[in-house]
Amino acid sequence: MAVGVSSAVVQYNGKITWFVLLSCVIAATGGLIFGYVTAVTVTKAFGRKASIFIGGAALIAGSALGGAAENLYMLMFGRLLLGVGVGFTNQSVPLYLSEMAPPKYRGAFNFGFQLCVAAGGLLAFLVNYGIEKIQGGWGWRISLAMAGVPASFLTICAPFLPETPNSLIQQGNDHAKAKKMLQKIRGTDAVEAEFDDLISASNASKTIKHPFNKILQREYRPQLVMSVAIPLFQQVTGISVICFYAPILFRSIGSGVSASLLSSVALGVVGTGTTLLSLFIVDKVGRRALFHIGGIQMLIPQMMIGVIMAAKLGDHGELSKGYSILVLILICIYVAGFGLSWGPLGWLVPSEIFPLEIRSAAQSINVAVGFLCTFIVAQMFLTMLCRFKFTIFFFFGGWVALMTGFVYALLPETKDVPIEKMDKIWREHKFWKRFVGDGQEYEVNKIEGP
């Protein structure tokens, strides 16, 4: 059912330069903070660069308050600031990476965010394992305050980041400055085709006064569906509960405190490693292939774990050492599947499919849905674990099967498609073309506005 992109798509000139590489590496560390604190704003008015800086500053303040908290109110306010910071960075960093990256390598650049998310999760596991033996009960302060380390790096570096050409054009009429920046990040003067598309996209976006109303219109139905479905599916893979409650989960099947924390570290290593691997192949094999491979790789272990725990654990009791190791291996395979697919792709695909006129609004919806689903799943997991017992793995496995089918039927391939030409994939898709209309009519409406 997938519909490919025709050979008529224009390929922009450009190559990977040290300038754009360094800029994206620094910006991607926003993902490190997300992985560590795992707690919306719109970036349209301030630009991506300013939003990254504000997010980093809020995270520094939040981590400082959390680490130094003397009462519950300080702790709650610190967490609130962390939430604000994560909202800003999650809104701006994926967009920044996708707009800065050459279209041919956009997947790899954007995957830097999820790589840092995975590395941040690994760092948190290591810190928790290290402070577990600290006497006096103050080790949690280290855990909370350590979030300030990557936040400080991001905040210090953010003012030196270049603004994206897309954002420069959107914020003002200094097209010469935007073109010069585009030439600099592409490493070539031959950027006319891409620059003209950026101007056209900006002109279309300036006709939109209320982007949240605009995204509800029929022609943006694919983007609206994806901005809700992708973050929803990313969370109901079950990955957040694995990250939040891995130590508790391992203890429930018989591991001691130290052993359960060490098992969590193993999961962090696996997740980081597979995300790094996916970074090198996403722009070669495409997004859909990784979604399918990762979906199958997550589904099978979840089903097997459910069967093992049903047969060997039951409602009470512990698994033998051999079966505990087998469950750990299966969870590692599951985490590897997530690191290969829904982990990084859950950030990449939304950041590259939204047209400029609704990009900030759509990304806000994407981030807000992700936060809401993370909160709901995290709050419900312990109750679900007690009530569902081993069937909780079948529950999340069912969602994985559903989302894999969703991708197969409704998500077209975005590999090698310039970000400002992404509307083409919906007009050529067997299902979505009935919403966005044929090419000529769609382009005219887009230029003229509502």
mmCIF file of N, CA, C and O in Angstrom, residues 311-375:
data_model
loop_
_atom_site.group_PDB
_atom_site.id
_atom_site.type_symbol
_atom_site.label_atom_id
_atom_site.label_comp_id
_atom_site.label_asym_id
_atom_site.label_seq_id
_atom_site.Cartn_x
_atom_site.Cartn_y
_atom_site.Cartn_z
ATOM 1 N N ALA A 311 3.809 -19.063 32.477
ATOM 2 C CA ALA A 311 4.079 -20.478 32.727
ATOM 3 C C ALA A 311 4.955 -20.706 33.954
ATOM 4 O O ALA A 311 4.754 -21.680 34.694
ATOM 5 N N LYS A 312 5.912 -19.817 34.185
ATOM 6 C CA LYS A 312 6.922 -20.077 35.218
ATOM 7 C C LYS A 312 6.787 -19.210 36.465
ATOM 8 O O LYS A 312 7.286 -19.561 37.516
ATOM 9 N N LEU A 313 6.100 -18.060 36.339
ATOM 10 C CA LEU A 313 5.984 -17.150 37.480
ATOM 11 C C LEU A 313 4.603 -17.200 38.098
ATOM 12 O O LEU A 313 4.457 -17.275 39.313
ATOM 13 N N GLY A 314 3.579 -17.175 37.253
ATOM 14 C CA GLY A 314 2.218 -17.186 37.763
ATOM 15 C C GLY A 314 1.886 -15.892 38.472
ATOM 16 O O GLY A 314 2.484 -14.854 38.236
ATOM 17 N N ASP A 315 0.928 -15.957 39.384
ATOM 18 C CA ASP A 315 0.522 -14.762 40.123
ATOM 19 C C ASP A 315 1.485 -14.437 41.251
ATOM 20 O O ASP A 315 1.557 -13.306 41.721
ATOM 21 N N HIS A 316 2.220 -15.434 41.732
ATOM 22 C CA HIS A 316 3.141 -15.224 42.835
ATOM 23 C C HIS A 316 4.421 -16.008 42.550
ATOM 24 O O HIS A 316 4.495 -16.815 41.633
ATOM 25 N N GLY A 317 5.442 -15.764 43.346
ATOM 26 C CA GLY A 317 6.664 -16.529 43.200
ATOM 27 C C GLY A 317 7.729 -15.799 42.416
ATOM 28 O O GLY A 317 7.558 -14.629 42.047
ATOM 29 N N GLU A 318 8.845 -16.486 42.166
ATOM 30 C CA GLU A 318 9.965 -15.897 41.464
ATOM 31 C C GLU A 318 10.404 -16.814 40.337
ATOM 32 O O GLU A 318 10.183 -18.025 40.371
ATOM 33 N N LEU A 319 11.052 -16.218 39.336
ATOM 34 C CA LEU A 319 11.630 -17.002 38.259
ATOM 35 C C LEU A 319 12.970 -17.569 38.704
ATOM 36 O O LEU A 319 13.660 -16.987 39.546
ATOM 37 N N SER A 320 13.321 -18.688 38.141
ATOM 38 C CA SER A 320 14.650 -19.235 38.401
ATOM 39 C C SER A 320 15.699 -18.329 37.782
ATOM 40 O O SER A 320 15.387 -17.462 36.961
ATOM 41 N N LYS A 321 16.950 -18.516 38.162
ATOM 42 C CA LYS A 321 18.022 -17.671 37.643
ATOM 43 C C LYS A 321 18.118 -17.774 36.126
ATOM 44 O O LYS A 321 18.296 -16.780 35.427
ATOM 45 N N GLY A 322 17.954 -18.986 35.606
ATOM 46 C CA GLY A 322 18.035 -19.179 34.162
ATOM 47 C C GLY A 322 16.951 -18.433 33.415
ATOM 48 O O GLY A 322 17.214 -17.758 32.408
ATOM 49 N N TYR A 323 15.711 -18.524 33.905
ATOM 50 C CA TYR A 323 14.617 -17.830 33.240
ATOM 51 C C TYR A 323 14.705 -16.309 33.432
ATOM 52 O O TYR A 323 14.288 -15.535 32.561
ATOM 53 N N SER A 324 15.234 -15.873 34.581
ATOM 54 C CA SER A 324 15.426 -14.438 34.793
ATOM 55 C C SER A 324 16.402 -13.867 33.775
ATOM 56 O O SER A 324 16.204 -12.781 33.228
ATOM 57 N N ILE A 325 17.476 -14.607 33.511
ATOM 58 C CA ILE A 325 18.456 -14.176 32.510
ATOM 59 C C ILE A 325 17.822 -14.150 31.124
ATOM 60 O O ILE A 325 18.046 -13.231 30.327
ATOM 61 N N LEU A 326 16.988 -15.166 30.831
ATOM 62 C CA LEU A 326 16.316 -15.219 29.533
ATOM 63 C C LEU A 326 15.374 -14.025 29.367
ATOM 64 O O LEU A 326 15.338 -13.406 28.290
ATOM 65 N N VAL A 327 14.644 -13.674 30.424
ATOM 66 C CA VAL A 327 13.759 -12.514 30.352
ATOM 67 C C VAL A 327 14.558 -11.240 30.123
ATOM 68 O O VAL A 327 14.163 -10.377 29.329
ATOM 69 N N LEU A 328 15.697 -11.130 30.803
ATOM 70 C CA LEU A 328 16.559 -9.963 30.608
ATOM 71 C C LEU A 328 17.028 -9.871 29.159
ATOM 72 O O LEU A 328 17.020 -8.783 28.557
ATOM 73 N N ILE A 329 17.406 -11.001 28.575
ATOM 74 C CA ILE A 329 17.852 -11.025 27.181
ATOM 75 C C ILE A 329 16.719 -10.598 26.248
ATOM 76 O O ILE A 329 16.910 -9.808 25.318
ATOM 77 N N LEU A 330 15.522 -11.107 26.506
ATOM 78 C CA LEU A 330 14.368 -10.757 25.662
ATOM 79 C C LEU A 330 14.021 -9.280 25.784
ATOM 80 O O LEU A 330 13.678 -8.633 24.781
ATOM 81 N N ILE A 331 14.120 -8.735 26.993
ATOM 82 C CA ILE A 331 13.856 -7.302 27.157
ATOM 83 C C ILE A 331 14.914 -6.486 26.430
ATOM 84 O O ILE A 331 14.613 -5.441 25.832
ATOM 85 N N CYS A 332 16.165 -6.963 26.451
ATOM 86 C CA CYS A 332 17.225 -6.276 25.704
ATOM 87 C C CYS A 332 16.946 -6.291 24.204
ATOM 88 O O CYS A 332 17.184 -5.291 23.506
ATOM 89 N N ILE A 333 16.432 -7.418 23.699
ATOM 90 C CA ILE A 333 16.069 -7.494 22.282
ATOM 91 C C ILE A 333 14.945 -6.504 21.973
ATOM 92 O O ILE A 333 14.956 -5.820 20.947
ATOM 93 N N TYR A 334 13.977 -6.430 22.885
ATOM 94 C CA TYR A 334 12.880 -5.475 22.738
ATOM 95 C C TYR A 334 13.402 -4.039 22.725
ATOM 96 O O TYR A 334 13.025 -3.231 21.865
ATOM 97 N N VAL A 335 14.264 -3.701 23.678
ATOM 98 C CA VAL A 335 14.827 -2.351 23.750
ATOM 99 C C VAL A 335 15.635 -2.037 22.495
ATOM 100 O O VAL A 335 15.616 -0.916 21.978
ATOM 101 N N ALA A 336 16.358 -3.045 21.980
ATOM 102 C CA ALA A 336 17.119 -2.859 20.738
ATOM 103 C C ALA A 336 16.192 -2.544 19.576
ATOM 104 O O ALA A 336 16.493 -1.695 18.724
ATOM 105 N N GLY A 337 15.036 -3.214 19.533
ATOM 106 C CA GLY A 337 14.060 -2.931 18.483
ATOM 107 C C GLY A 337 13.524 -1.519 18.579
ATOM 108 O O GLY A 337 13.339 -0.838 17.564
ATOM 109 N N PHE A 338 13.291 -1.051 19.807
ATOM 110 C CA PHE A 338 12.830 0.320 19.993
ATOM 111 C C PHE A 338 13.905 1.314 19.588
ATOM 112 O O PHE A 338 13.628 2.319 18.930
ATOM 113 N N GLY A 339 15.150 1.047 19.974
ATOM 114 C CA GLY A 339 16.250 1.935 19.616
ATOM 115 C C GLY A 339 16.495 1.996 18.117
ATOM 116 O O GLY A 339 17.016 2.992 17.606
ATOM 117 N N LEU A 340 16.079 0.954 17.425
ATOM 118 C CA LEU A 340 16.236 0.905 15.978
ATOM 119 C C LEU A 340 15.104 1.610 15.250
ATOM 120 O O LEU A 340 15.270 2.068 14.116
ATOM 121 N N SER A 341 13.952 1.741 15.900
ATOM 122 C CA SER A 341 12.765 2.197 15.175
ATOM 123 C C SER A 341 12.007 3.319 15.884
ATOM 124 O O SER A 341 12.287 4.498 15.663
ATOM 125 N N TRP A 342 11.064 2.966 16.737
ATOM 126 C CA TRP A 342 10.153 3.957 17.287
ATOM 127 C C TRP A 342 10.842 4.973 18.185
ATOM 128 O O TRP A 342 10.320 6.084 18.356
ATOM 129 N N GLY A 343 11.987 4.631 18.743
ATOM 130 C CA GLY A 343 12.717 5.607 19.540
ATOM 131 C C GLY A 343 13.128 6.820 18.724
ATOM 132 O O GLY A 343 12.593 7.927 18.914
ATOM 133 N N PRO A 344 14.050 6.659 17.773
ATOM 134 C CA PRO A 344 14.476 7.801 16.966
ATOM 135 C C PRO A 344 13.454 8.243 15.925
ATOM 136 O O PRO A 344 13.289 9.435 15.679
ATOM 137 N N LEU A 345 12.744 7.297 15.315
ATOM 138 C CA LEU A 345 11.785 7.666 14.262
ATOM 139 C C LEU A 345 10.590 8.419 14.827
ATOM 140 O O LEU A 345 9.960 9.211 14.117
ATOM 141 N N GLY A 346 10.269 8.178 16.090
ATOM 142 C CA GLY A 346 9.178 8.908 16.715
ATOM 143 C C GLY A 346 9.443 10.397 16.822
ATOM 144 O O GLY A 346 8.506 11.197 16.926
ATOM 145 N N TRP A 347 10.713 10.802 16.778
ATOM 146 C CA TRP A 347 11.086 12.213 16.755
ATOM 147 C C TRP A 347 11.362 12.691 15.330
ATOM 148 O O TRP A 347 11.033 13.822 14.974
ATOM 149 N N LEU A 348 11.979 11.841 14.530
ATOM 150 C CA LEU A 348 12.368 12.243 13.183
ATOM 151 C C LEU A 348 11.168 12.521 12.291
ATOM 152 O O LEU A 348 11.060 13.592 11.685
ATOM 153 N N VAL A 349 10.261 11.562 12.181
ATOM 154 C CA VAL A 349 9.168 11.677 11.212
ATOM 155 C C VAL A 349 8.282 12.899 11.471
ATOM 156 O O VAL A 349 7.997 13.660 10.538
ATOM 157 N N PRO A 350 7.837 13.156 12.712
ATOM 158 C CA PRO A 350 7.036 14.376 12.915
ATOM 159 C C PRO A 350 7.791 15.655 12.577
ATOM 160 O O PRO A 350 7.195 16.619 12.087
ATOM 161 N N SER A 351 9.091 15.679 12.810
ATOM 162 C CA SER A 351 9.850 16.914 12.572
ATOM 163 C C SER A 351 10.068 17.199 11.095
ATOM 164 O O SER A 351 10.414 18.321 10.723
ATOM 165 N N GLU A 352 9.848 16.201 10.233
ATOM 166 C CA GLU A 352 10.125 16.416 8.813
ATOM 167 C C GLU A 352 8.881 16.450 7.934
ATOM 168 O O GLU A 352 8.965 16.808 6.765
ATOM 169 N N ILE A 353 7.713 16.121 8.461
ATOM 170 C CA ILE A 353 6.526 16.023 7.609
ATOM 171 C C ILE A 353 5.635 17.248 7.656
ATOM 172 O O ILE A 353 4.723 17.370 6.837
ATOM 173 N N PHE A 354 5.880 18.176 8.595
ATOM 174 C CA PHE A 354 4.976 19.317 8.734
ATOM 175 C C PHE A 354 5.409 20.476 7.845
ATOM 176 O O PHE A 354 6.568 20.904 7.906
ATOM 177 N N PRO A 355 4.502 21.040 7.031
ATOM 178 C CA PRO A 355 4.834 22.242 6.252
ATOM 179 C C PRO A 355 5.058 23.424 7.180
ATOM 180 O O PRO A 355 4.559 23.452 8.309
ATOM 181 N N LEU A 356 5.814 24.407 6.708
ATOM 182 C CA LEU A 356 6.252 25.513 7.552
ATOM 183 C C LEU A 356 5.089 26.268 8.189
ATOM 184 O O LEU A 356 5.179 26.710 9.333
ATOM 185 N N GLU A 357 3.975 26.402 7.454
ATOM 186 C CA GLU A 357 2.871 27.218 7.962
ATOM 187 C C GLU A 357 2.207 26.624 9.200
ATOM 188 O O GLU A 357 1.566 27.338 9.979
ATOM 189 N N ILE A 358 2.351 25.306 9.420
ATOM 190 C CA ILE A 358 1.769 24.690 10.618
ATOM 191 C C ILE A 358 2.822 23.969 11.438
ATOM 192 O O ILE A 358 2.491 23.252 12.387
ATOM 193 N N ARG A 359 4.104 24.159 11.101
ATOM 194 C CA ARG A 359 5.164 23.340 11.706
ATOM 195 C C ARG A 359 5.232 23.487 13.213
ATOM 196 O O ARG A 359 5.286 22.484 13.944
ATOM 197 N N SER A 360 5.257 24.709 13.710
ATOM 198 C CA SER A 360 5.357 24.906 15.155
ATOM 199 C C SER A 360 4.112 24.400 15.876
ATOM 200 O O SER A 360 4.206 23.770 16.934
ATOM 201 N N ALA A 361 2.952 24.662 15.313
ATOM 202 C CA ALA A 361 1.708 24.195 15.932
ATOM 203 C C ALA A 361 1.646 22.672 15.958
ATOM 204 O O ALA A 361 1.290 22.065 16.985
ATOM 205 N N ALA A 362 1.992 22.051 14.841
ATOM 206 C CA ALA A 362 1.940 20.592 14.764
ATOM 207 C C ALA A 362 2.956 19.951 15.704
ATOM 208 O O ALA A 362 2.661 18.941 16.357
ATOM 209 N N GLN A 363 4.155 20.546 15.794
ATOM 210 C CA GLN A 363 5.157 20.007 16.708
ATOM 211 C C GLN A 363 4.726 20.185 18.159
ATOM 212 O O GLN A 363 5.016 19.339 19.012
ATOM 213 N N SER A 364 4.013 21.263 18.447
ATOM 214 C CA SER A 364 3.479 21.458 19.792
ATOM 215 C C SER A 364 2.488 20.348 20.150
ATOM 216 O O SER A 364 2.502 19.813 21.263
ATOM 217 N N ILE A 365 1.610 20.025 19.199
ATOM 218 C CA ILE A 365 0.665 18.926 19.420
ATOM 219 C C ILE A 365 1.418 17.624 19.630
ATOM 220 O O ILE A 365 1.108 16.843 20.547
ATOM 221 N N ASN A 366 2.419 17.393 18.807
ATOM 222 C CA ASN A 366 3.225 16.183 18.893
ATOM 223 C C ASN A 366 3.865 16.039 20.273
ATOM 224 O O ASN A 366 3.794 14.979 20.905
ATOM 225 N N VAL A 367 4.492 17.117 20.757
ATOM 226 C CA VAL A 367 5.161 17.089 22.057
ATOM 227 C C VAL A 367 4.144 16.948 23.188
ATOM 228 O O VAL A 367 4.343 16.169 24.130
ATOM 229 N N ALA A 368 3.038 17.689 23.107
ATOM 230 C CA ALA A 368 2.030 17.646 24.162
ATOM 231 C C ALA A 368 1.404 16.260 24.289
ATOM 232 O O ALA A 368 1.217 15.750 25.407
ATOM 233 N N VAL A 369 1.094 15.634 23.152
ATOM 234 C CA VAL A 369 0.531 14.275 23.181
ATOM 235 C C VAL A 369 1.536 13.303 23.778
ATOM 236 O O VAL A 369 1.190 12.422 24.577
ATOM 237 N N GLY A 370 2.813 13.469 23.407
ATOM 238 C CA GLY A 370 3.855 12.604 23.953
ATOM 239 C C GLY A 370 3.963 12.717 25.461
ATOM 240 O O GLY A 370 4.040 11.707 26.181
ATOM 241 N N PHE A 371 3.943 13.959 25.976
ATOM 242 C CA PHE A 371 4.005 14.176 27.425
ATOM 243 C C PHE A 371 2.785 13.589 28.127
ATOM 244 O O PHE A 371 2.900 12.945 29.179
ATOM 245 N N LEU A 372 1.605 13.834 27.554
ATOM 246 C CA LEU A 372 0.376 13.342 28.164
ATOM 247 C C LEU A 372 0.368 11.821 28.240
ATOM 248 O O LEU A 372 0.030 11.237 29.283
ATOM 249 N N CYS A 373 0.765 11.176 27.150
ATOM 250 C CA CYS A 373 0.786 9.711 27.126
ATOM 251 C C CYS A 373 1.840 9.158 28.077
ATOM 252 O O CYS A 373 1.619 8.134 28.742
ATOM 253 N N THR A 374 3.000 9.834 28.153
ATOM 254 C CA THR A 374 4.037 9.410 29.092
ATOM 255 C C THR A 374 3.517 9.473 30.521
ATOM 256 O O THR A 374 3.717 8.549 31.325
ATOM 257 N N PHE A 375 2.833 10.570 30.844
ATOM 258 C CA PHE A 375 2.285 10.748 32.190
ATOM 259 C C PHE A 375 1.249 9.669 32.513
ATOM 260 O O PHE A 375 1.291 9.045 33.575
#
